[in-house]
Coordinates of C-alpha atoms and ligand atoms in Angstrom, one line a residue:
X1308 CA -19.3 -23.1 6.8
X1309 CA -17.5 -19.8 6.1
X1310 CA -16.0 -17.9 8.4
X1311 CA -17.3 -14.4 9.4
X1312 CA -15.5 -11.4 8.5
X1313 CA -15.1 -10.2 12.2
X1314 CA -13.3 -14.3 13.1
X1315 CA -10.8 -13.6 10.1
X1316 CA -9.8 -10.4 10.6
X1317 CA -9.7 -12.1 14.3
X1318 CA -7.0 -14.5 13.0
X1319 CA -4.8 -12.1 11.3
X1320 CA -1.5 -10.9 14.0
X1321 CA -1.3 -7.2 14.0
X1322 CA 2.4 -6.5 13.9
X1323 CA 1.6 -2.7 15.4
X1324 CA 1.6 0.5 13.5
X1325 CA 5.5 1.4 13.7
X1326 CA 6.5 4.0 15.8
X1327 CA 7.9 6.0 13.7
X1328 CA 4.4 7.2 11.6
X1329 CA 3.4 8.1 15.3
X1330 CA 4.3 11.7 14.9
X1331 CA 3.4 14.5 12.3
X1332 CA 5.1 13.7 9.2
X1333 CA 7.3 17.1 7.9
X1334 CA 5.5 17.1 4.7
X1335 CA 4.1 21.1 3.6
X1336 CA 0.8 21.0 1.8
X1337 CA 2.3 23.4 -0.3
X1338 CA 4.0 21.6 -1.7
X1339 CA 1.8 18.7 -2.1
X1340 CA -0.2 21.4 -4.2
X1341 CA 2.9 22.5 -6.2
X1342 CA 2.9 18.2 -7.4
X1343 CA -0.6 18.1 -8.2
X1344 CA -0.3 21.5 -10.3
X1345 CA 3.2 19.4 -12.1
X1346 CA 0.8 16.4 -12.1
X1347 CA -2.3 18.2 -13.9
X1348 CA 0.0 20.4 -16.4
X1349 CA 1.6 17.1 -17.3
X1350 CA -1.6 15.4 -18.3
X1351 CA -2.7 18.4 -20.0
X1352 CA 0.8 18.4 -22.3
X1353 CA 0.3 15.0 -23.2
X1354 CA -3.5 15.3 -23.6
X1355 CA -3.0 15.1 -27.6
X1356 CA -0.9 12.6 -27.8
X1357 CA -3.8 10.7 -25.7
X1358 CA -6.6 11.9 -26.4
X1359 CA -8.5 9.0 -27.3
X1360 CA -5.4 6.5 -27.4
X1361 CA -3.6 5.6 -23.9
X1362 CA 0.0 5.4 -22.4
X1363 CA 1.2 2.1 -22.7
X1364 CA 1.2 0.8 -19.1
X1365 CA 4.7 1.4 -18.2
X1366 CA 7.1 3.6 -19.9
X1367 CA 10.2 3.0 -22.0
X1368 CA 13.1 5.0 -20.8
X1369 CA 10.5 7.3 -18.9
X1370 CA 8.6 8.0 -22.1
X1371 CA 5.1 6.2 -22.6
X1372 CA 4.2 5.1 -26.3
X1373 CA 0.7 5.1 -27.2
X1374 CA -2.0 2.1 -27.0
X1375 CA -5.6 0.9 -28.4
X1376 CA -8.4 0.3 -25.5
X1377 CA -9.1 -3.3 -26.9
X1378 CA -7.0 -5.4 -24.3
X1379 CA -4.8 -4.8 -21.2
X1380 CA -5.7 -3.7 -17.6
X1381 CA -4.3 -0.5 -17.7
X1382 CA -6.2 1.9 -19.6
X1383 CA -8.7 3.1 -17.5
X1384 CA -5.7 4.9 -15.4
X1385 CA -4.9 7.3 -17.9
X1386 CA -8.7 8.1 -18.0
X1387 CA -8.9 8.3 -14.4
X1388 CA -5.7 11.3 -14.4
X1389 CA -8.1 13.2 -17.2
X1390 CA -10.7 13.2 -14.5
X1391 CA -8.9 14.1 -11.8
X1392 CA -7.4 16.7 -13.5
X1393 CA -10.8 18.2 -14.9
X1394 CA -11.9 18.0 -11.1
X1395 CA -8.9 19.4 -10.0
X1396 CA -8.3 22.7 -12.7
X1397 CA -11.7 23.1 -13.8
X1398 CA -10.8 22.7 -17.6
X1399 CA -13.1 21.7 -19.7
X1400 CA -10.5 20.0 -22.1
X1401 CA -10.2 17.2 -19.6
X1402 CA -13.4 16.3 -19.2
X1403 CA -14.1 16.5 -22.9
X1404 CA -11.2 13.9 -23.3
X1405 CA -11.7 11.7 -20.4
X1406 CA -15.4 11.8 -22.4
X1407 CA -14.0 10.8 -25.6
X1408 CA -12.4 7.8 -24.1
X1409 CA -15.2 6.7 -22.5
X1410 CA -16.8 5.6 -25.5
X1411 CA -14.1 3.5 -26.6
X1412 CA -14.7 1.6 -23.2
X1413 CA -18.4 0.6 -23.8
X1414 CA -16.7 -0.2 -27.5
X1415 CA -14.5 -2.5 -25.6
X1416 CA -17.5 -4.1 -24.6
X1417 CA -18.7 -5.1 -27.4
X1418 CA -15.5 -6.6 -29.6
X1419 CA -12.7 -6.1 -27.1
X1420 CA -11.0 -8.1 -24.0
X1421 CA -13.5 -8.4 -21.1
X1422 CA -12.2 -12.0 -20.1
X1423 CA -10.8 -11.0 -17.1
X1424 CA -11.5 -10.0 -13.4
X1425 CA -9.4 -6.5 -14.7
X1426 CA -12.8 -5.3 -15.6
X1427 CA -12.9 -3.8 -12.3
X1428 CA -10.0 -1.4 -12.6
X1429 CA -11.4 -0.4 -16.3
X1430 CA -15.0 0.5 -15.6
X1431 CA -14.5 2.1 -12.3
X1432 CA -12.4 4.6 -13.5
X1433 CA -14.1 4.8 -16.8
X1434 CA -17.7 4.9 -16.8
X1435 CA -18.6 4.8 -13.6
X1436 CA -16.3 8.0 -12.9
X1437 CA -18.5 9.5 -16.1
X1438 CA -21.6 8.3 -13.8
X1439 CA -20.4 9.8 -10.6
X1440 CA -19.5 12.9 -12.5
X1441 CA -22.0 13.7 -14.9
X1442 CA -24.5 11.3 -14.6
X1443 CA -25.0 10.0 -18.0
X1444 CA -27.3 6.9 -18.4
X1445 CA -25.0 5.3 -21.1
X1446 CA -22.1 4.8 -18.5
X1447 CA -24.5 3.4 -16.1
X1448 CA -25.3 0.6 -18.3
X1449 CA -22.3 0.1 -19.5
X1450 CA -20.7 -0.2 -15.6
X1451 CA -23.3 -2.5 -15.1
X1452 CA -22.5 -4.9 -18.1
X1453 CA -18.7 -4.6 -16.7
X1454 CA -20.3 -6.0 -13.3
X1455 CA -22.7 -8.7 -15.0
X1456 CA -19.1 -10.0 -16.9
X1457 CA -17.2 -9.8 -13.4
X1458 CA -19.8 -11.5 -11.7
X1459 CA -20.1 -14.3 -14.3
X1460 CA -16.1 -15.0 -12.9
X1461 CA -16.9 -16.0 -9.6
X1462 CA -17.0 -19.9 -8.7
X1463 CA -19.4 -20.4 -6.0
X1464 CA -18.2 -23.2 -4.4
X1465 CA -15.0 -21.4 -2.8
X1466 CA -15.9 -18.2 -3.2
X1467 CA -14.0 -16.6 -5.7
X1468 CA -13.3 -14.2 -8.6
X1469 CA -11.3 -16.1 -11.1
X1470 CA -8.6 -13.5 -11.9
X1471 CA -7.2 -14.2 -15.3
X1472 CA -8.0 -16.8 -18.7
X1473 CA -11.6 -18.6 -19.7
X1474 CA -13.8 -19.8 -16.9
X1475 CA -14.4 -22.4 -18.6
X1476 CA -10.9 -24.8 -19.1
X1477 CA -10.8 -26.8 -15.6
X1478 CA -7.1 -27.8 -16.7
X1479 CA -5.5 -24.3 -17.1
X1480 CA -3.5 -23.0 -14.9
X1481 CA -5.8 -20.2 -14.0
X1482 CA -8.8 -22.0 -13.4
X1483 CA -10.0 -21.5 -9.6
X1484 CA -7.2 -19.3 -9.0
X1485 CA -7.6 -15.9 -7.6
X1486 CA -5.5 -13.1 -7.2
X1487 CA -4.6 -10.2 -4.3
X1488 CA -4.9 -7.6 -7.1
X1489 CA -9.1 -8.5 -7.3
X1490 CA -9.7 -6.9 -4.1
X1491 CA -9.5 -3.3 -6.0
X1492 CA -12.0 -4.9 -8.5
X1493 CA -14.6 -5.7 -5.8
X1494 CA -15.7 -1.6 -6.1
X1495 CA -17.2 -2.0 -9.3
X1496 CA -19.5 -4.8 -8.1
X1497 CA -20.6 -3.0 -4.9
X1498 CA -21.1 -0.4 -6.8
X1499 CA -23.4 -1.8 -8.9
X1500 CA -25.6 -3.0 -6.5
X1501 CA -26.4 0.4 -5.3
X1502 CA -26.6 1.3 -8.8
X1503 CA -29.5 -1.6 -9.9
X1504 CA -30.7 -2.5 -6.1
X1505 CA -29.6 -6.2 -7.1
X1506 CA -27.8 -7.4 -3.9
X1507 CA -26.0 -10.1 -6.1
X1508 CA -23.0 -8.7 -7.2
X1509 CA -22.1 -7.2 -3.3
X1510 CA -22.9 -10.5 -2.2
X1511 CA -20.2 -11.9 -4.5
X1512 CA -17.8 -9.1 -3.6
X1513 CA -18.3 -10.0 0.0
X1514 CA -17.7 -13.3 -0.5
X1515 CA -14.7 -13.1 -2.7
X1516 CA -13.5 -10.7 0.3
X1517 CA -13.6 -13.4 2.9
X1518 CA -12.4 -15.9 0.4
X1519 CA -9.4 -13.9 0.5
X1520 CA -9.4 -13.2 3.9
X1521 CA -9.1 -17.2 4.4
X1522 CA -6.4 -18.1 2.0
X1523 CA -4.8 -14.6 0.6
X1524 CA -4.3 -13.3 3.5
X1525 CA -1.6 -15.1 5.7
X1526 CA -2.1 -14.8 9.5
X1527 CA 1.1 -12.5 10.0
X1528 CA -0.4 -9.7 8.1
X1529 CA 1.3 -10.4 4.5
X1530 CA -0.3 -11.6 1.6
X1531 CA 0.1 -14.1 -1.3
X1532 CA 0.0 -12.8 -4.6
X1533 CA -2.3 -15.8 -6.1
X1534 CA -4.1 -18.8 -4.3
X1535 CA -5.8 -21.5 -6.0
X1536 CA -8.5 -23.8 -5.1
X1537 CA -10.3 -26.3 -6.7
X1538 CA -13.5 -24.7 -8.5
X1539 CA -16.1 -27.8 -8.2
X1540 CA -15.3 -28.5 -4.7
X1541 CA -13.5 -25.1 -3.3
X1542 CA -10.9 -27.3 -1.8
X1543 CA -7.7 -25.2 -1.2
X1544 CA -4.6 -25.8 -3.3
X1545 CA -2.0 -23.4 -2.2
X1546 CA -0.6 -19.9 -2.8
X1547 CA 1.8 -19.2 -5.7
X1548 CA 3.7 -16.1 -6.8
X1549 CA 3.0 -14.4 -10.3
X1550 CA 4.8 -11.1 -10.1
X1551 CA 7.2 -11.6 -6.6
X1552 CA 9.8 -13.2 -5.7
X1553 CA 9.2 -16.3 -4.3
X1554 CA 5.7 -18.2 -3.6
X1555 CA 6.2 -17.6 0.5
X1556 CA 7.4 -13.9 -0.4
X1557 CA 5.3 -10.9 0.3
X1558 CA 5.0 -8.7 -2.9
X1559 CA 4.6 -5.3 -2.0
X1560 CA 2.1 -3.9 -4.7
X1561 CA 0.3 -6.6 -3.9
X1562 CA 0.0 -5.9 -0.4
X1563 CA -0.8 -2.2 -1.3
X1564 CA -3.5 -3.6 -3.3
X1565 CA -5.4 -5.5 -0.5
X1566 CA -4.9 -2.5 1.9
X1567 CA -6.9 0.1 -0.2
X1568 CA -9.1 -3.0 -1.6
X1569 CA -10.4 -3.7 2.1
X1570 CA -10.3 -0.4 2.8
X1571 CA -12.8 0.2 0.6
X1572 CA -14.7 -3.2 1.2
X1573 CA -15.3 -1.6 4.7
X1574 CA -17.2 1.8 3.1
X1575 CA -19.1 -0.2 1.0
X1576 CA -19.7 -3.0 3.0
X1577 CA -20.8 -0.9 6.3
X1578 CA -18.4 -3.8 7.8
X1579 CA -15.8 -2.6 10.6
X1580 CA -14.2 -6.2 10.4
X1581 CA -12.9 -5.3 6.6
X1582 CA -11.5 -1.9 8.0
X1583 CA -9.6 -3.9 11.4
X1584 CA -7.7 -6.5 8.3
X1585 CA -7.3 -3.5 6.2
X1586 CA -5.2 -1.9 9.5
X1587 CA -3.4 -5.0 10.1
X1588 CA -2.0 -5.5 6.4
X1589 CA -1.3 -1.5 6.6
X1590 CA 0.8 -2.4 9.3
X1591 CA 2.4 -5.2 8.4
X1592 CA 3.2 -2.8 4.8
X1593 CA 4.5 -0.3 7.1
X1594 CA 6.6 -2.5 9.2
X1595 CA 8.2 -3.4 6.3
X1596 CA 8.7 -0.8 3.7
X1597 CA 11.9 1.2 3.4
X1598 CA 13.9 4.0 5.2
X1599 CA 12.4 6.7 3.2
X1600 CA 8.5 5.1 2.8
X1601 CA 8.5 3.7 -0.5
X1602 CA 8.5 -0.1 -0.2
X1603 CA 11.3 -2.4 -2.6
X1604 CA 9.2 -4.2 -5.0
X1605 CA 8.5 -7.5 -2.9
X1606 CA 9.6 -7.3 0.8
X1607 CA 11.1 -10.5 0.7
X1608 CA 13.4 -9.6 -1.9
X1609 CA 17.2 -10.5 -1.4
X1610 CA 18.7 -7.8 1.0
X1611 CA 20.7 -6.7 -2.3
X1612 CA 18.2 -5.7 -4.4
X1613 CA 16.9 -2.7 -4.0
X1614 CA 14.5 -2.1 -6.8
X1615 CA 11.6 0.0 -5.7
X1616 CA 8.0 0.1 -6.4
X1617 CA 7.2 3.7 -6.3
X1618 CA 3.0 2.5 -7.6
X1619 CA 2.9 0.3 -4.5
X1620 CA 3.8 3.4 -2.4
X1621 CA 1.1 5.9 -4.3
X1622 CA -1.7 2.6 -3.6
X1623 CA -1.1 2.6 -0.4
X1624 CA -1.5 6.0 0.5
X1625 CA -4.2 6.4 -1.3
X1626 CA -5.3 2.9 0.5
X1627 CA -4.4 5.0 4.2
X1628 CA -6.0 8.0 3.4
X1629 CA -9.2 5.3 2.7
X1630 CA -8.4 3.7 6.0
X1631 CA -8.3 6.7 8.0
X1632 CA -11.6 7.6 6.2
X1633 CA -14.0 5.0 7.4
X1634 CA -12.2 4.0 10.8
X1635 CA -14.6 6.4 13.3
X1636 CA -12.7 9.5 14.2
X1637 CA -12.8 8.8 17.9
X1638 CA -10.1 6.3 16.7
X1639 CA -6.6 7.1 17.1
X1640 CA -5.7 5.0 14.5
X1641 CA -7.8 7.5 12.0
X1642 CA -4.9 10.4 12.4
X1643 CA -1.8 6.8 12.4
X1644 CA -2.6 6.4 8.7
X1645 CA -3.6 9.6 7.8
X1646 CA 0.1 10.6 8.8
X1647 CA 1.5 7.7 6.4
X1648 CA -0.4 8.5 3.9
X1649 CA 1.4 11.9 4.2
X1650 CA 5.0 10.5 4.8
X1651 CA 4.3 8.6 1.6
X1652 CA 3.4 11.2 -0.5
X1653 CA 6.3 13.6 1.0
X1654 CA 8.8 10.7 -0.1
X1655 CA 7.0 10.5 -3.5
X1656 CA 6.9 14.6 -4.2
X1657 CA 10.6 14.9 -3.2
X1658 CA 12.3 12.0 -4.3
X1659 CA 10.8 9.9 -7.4
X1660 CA 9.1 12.4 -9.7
X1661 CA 10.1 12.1 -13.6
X1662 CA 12.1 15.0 -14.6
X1663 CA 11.0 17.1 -18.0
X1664 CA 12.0 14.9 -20.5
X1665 CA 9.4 12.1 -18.9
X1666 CA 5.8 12.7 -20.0
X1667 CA 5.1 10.3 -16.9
X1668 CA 5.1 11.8 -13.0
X1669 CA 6.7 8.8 -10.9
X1670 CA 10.0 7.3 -11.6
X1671 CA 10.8 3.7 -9.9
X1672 CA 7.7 1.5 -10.9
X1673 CA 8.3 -1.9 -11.0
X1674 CA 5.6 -3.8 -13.1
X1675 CA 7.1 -7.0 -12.8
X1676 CA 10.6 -7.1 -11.4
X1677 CA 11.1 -10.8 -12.5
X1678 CA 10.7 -10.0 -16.1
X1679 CA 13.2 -7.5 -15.9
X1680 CA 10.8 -4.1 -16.2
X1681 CA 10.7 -1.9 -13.3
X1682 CA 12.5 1.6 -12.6
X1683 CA 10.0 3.3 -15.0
X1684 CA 6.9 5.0 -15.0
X1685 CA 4.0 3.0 -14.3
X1686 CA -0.2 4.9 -15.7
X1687 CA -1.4 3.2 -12.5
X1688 CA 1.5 4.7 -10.3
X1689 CA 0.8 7.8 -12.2
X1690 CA -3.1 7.5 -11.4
X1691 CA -2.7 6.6 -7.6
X1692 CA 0.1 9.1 -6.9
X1693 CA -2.4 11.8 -8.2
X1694 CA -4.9 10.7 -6.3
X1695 CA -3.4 10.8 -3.2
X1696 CA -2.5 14.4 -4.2
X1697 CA -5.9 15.3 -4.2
X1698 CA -7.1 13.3 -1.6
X1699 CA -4.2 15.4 0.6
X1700 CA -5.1 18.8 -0.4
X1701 CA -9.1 18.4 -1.2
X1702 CA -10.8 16.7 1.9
X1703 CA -14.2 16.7 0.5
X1704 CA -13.0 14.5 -2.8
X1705 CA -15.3 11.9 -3.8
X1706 CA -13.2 8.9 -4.5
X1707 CA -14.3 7.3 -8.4
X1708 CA -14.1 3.8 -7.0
Ligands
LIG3272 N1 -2.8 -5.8 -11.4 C1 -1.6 -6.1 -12.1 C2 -0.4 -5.6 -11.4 O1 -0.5 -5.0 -10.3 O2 0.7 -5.7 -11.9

């Protein structure tokens, strides 16, 4: 029998929202418009160089090389910043580019990667953005075929989205395994049950959500990065790290990615339970991150390591702003995490931008710490910091997701 969403955001400790993010954060949205006019100039400079190619998905000394659209996770990021920076300048030389790379997505489709539960990160910000934006039928289907492939990841006896490798191989190590990072993939299948009227693929994003919930989710508020469980009989196996420190550890992007993930969940979802766990694990992020609200890469990390994860920081504000979106605004909690969104993004703007010889915007990414790459640019930190811009100094945005 599984467990409602209301009982497990039930068993989930709330650590408390920290004092601290209690007041007005001194952050001027001046100068939050001053970044996201750097941020869109940026992406306009390097719009030839990317036109139909993308930034690798971290930079090499602060420079991005250039990448093909037929595998990786990242891609869709750099499409993303070409939307938001149409939105946010009017130029029609974004749109036409984010347009051009649209096509190699449904390409992608057809002879690329799709093997992979990334599919929601590449199609939400690809074609269903193109949807949202201009309508046009081919991105519909397109988003929809992403969804059908996503869909056919999940293993119905415990619940889950199978993150990474072949569905098929019961003895690899990926088989039955999810991961914290799918909760930001969920969008593209509630999505595209309002998009066909097939409640299939939001019943498998709601169960996948309280999948995680159970196992992901640890009752103090942090998260494992990946839990396995046995995909014929949904017994549960255990949690693992992939990209933190230690299996018991609490890696911060991945914690920022379960924040906006059930953030979101809760829009969708019309489901008040998602939004409560989403304010818990915003909490327990925020009782945790650093002096100057940008998190170290895993927040279990030895006391001597200091590495950063500037991405995790621009997810999660965009993942507060969310928050502070669906929670009802009688709730005090609404104006709590629209103020750490703000702190974030103040700490972001002042202190970890790329200077002119980048042709990224955030310095201090860590994509995976372990294997020794971090304090770089990350597309994804690039994409989430912007957003958070825009979501700052443009109430009325429509989020892509
Ligand atoms: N989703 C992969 C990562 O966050 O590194």
């Amino acid at each position: 029998m599984r467990r409602s969403p209301q009982a497990l955001a039930a068993a989930v400790d709330d650590p408390g929202y920290p004092a601290r993010y209690g007041t007005d954060p001194d952050v001027s949205r001046k100068a939050l418009e001053a970044a996201l006019d750097d941020a869109t100039d940026r992406v306009g400079d390097n719009l030839d160089t990317f036109y139909d190619r993308f930034p690798e998905p971290a930079s090499d000394d602060l420079v991005y090389g250039a990448t093909s659209n037929a595998d990786g996770w990242t891609t869709s990021f750099w499409t993303g910043l070409c939307w938001l920076a149409g939105e946010v300048t009017g130029q029609r030389r974004f749109h036409d580019a984010a347009s051009a790379q649209v096509g190699t997505f449904r390409r992608r489709l057809e002879t690329g990667e799709t093997d992979t539960h990334d599919l929601g990160f590449l199609y939400s910000l690809s074609t269903v953005a193109d949807r949202r934006l201009t309508g046009r039928e081919p991105s519909r289907v397109a988003a929809v075929r992403a969804a059908d492939l996503l869909a056919d990841r999940f293993h119905p006896a415990p619940g889950l989205i199978q993150a990474w490798g072949s569905t098929d191989d019961p003895e690899a190590w990926e088989h039955g395994r999810m991961i914290v990072d799918t909760m930001m993939n969920l969008p593209l299948l509630f999505w595209a049950s309002e998009a066909t009227g097939d409640p299939r693929y939001a019943d498998i994003a709601g169960t996948h959500a309280r999948t995680n919930a159970a196992h992901v989710v640890r009752p103090d508020g942090s998260t494992f990065h990946t839990f396995a469980c046995d995909a014929e009989t949904g017994e549960p196996l255990g949690g693992e790290t992939h990209q933190g420190c230690a299996d018991d550890s609490c890696w911060a992007r991945g914690q920022a990615w379960a924040i906006y993930g059930y953030a979101l969940a809760a829009d969708y979802a019309g489901e008040p339970a998602y939004a409560d766990l989403a304010a818990k694990l915003a909490n327990y992020y925020l009782s945790h991150v650093a002096d100057d609200h940008v998190p170290r890469w895993d927040f279990d990390a030895p006391a001597d390591d200091t590495v950063r994860d500037s991405s995790a920081a621009a997810i999660a504000a965009c993942g507060f702003a969310h928050l502070a979106r669906v929670l009802p605004a009688a709730d005090e909690r609404a104006g709590e995490y629209r103020n750490a969104a703000l702190a974030t993004l103040g700490s972001l703007t002042d202190d970890y931008r790329a200077g002119s010889d980048s042709n990224g915007l955030l310095t201090d990414g860590a994509y995976n710490r372990p294997k020794g790459n971090y304090d770089e640019c990350t597309i994804w930190g690039d994409y989430f910091y912007t957003e958070g811009l825009v979501r700052a100094t443009r109430a009325a945005w429509e989020p892509y997701w």
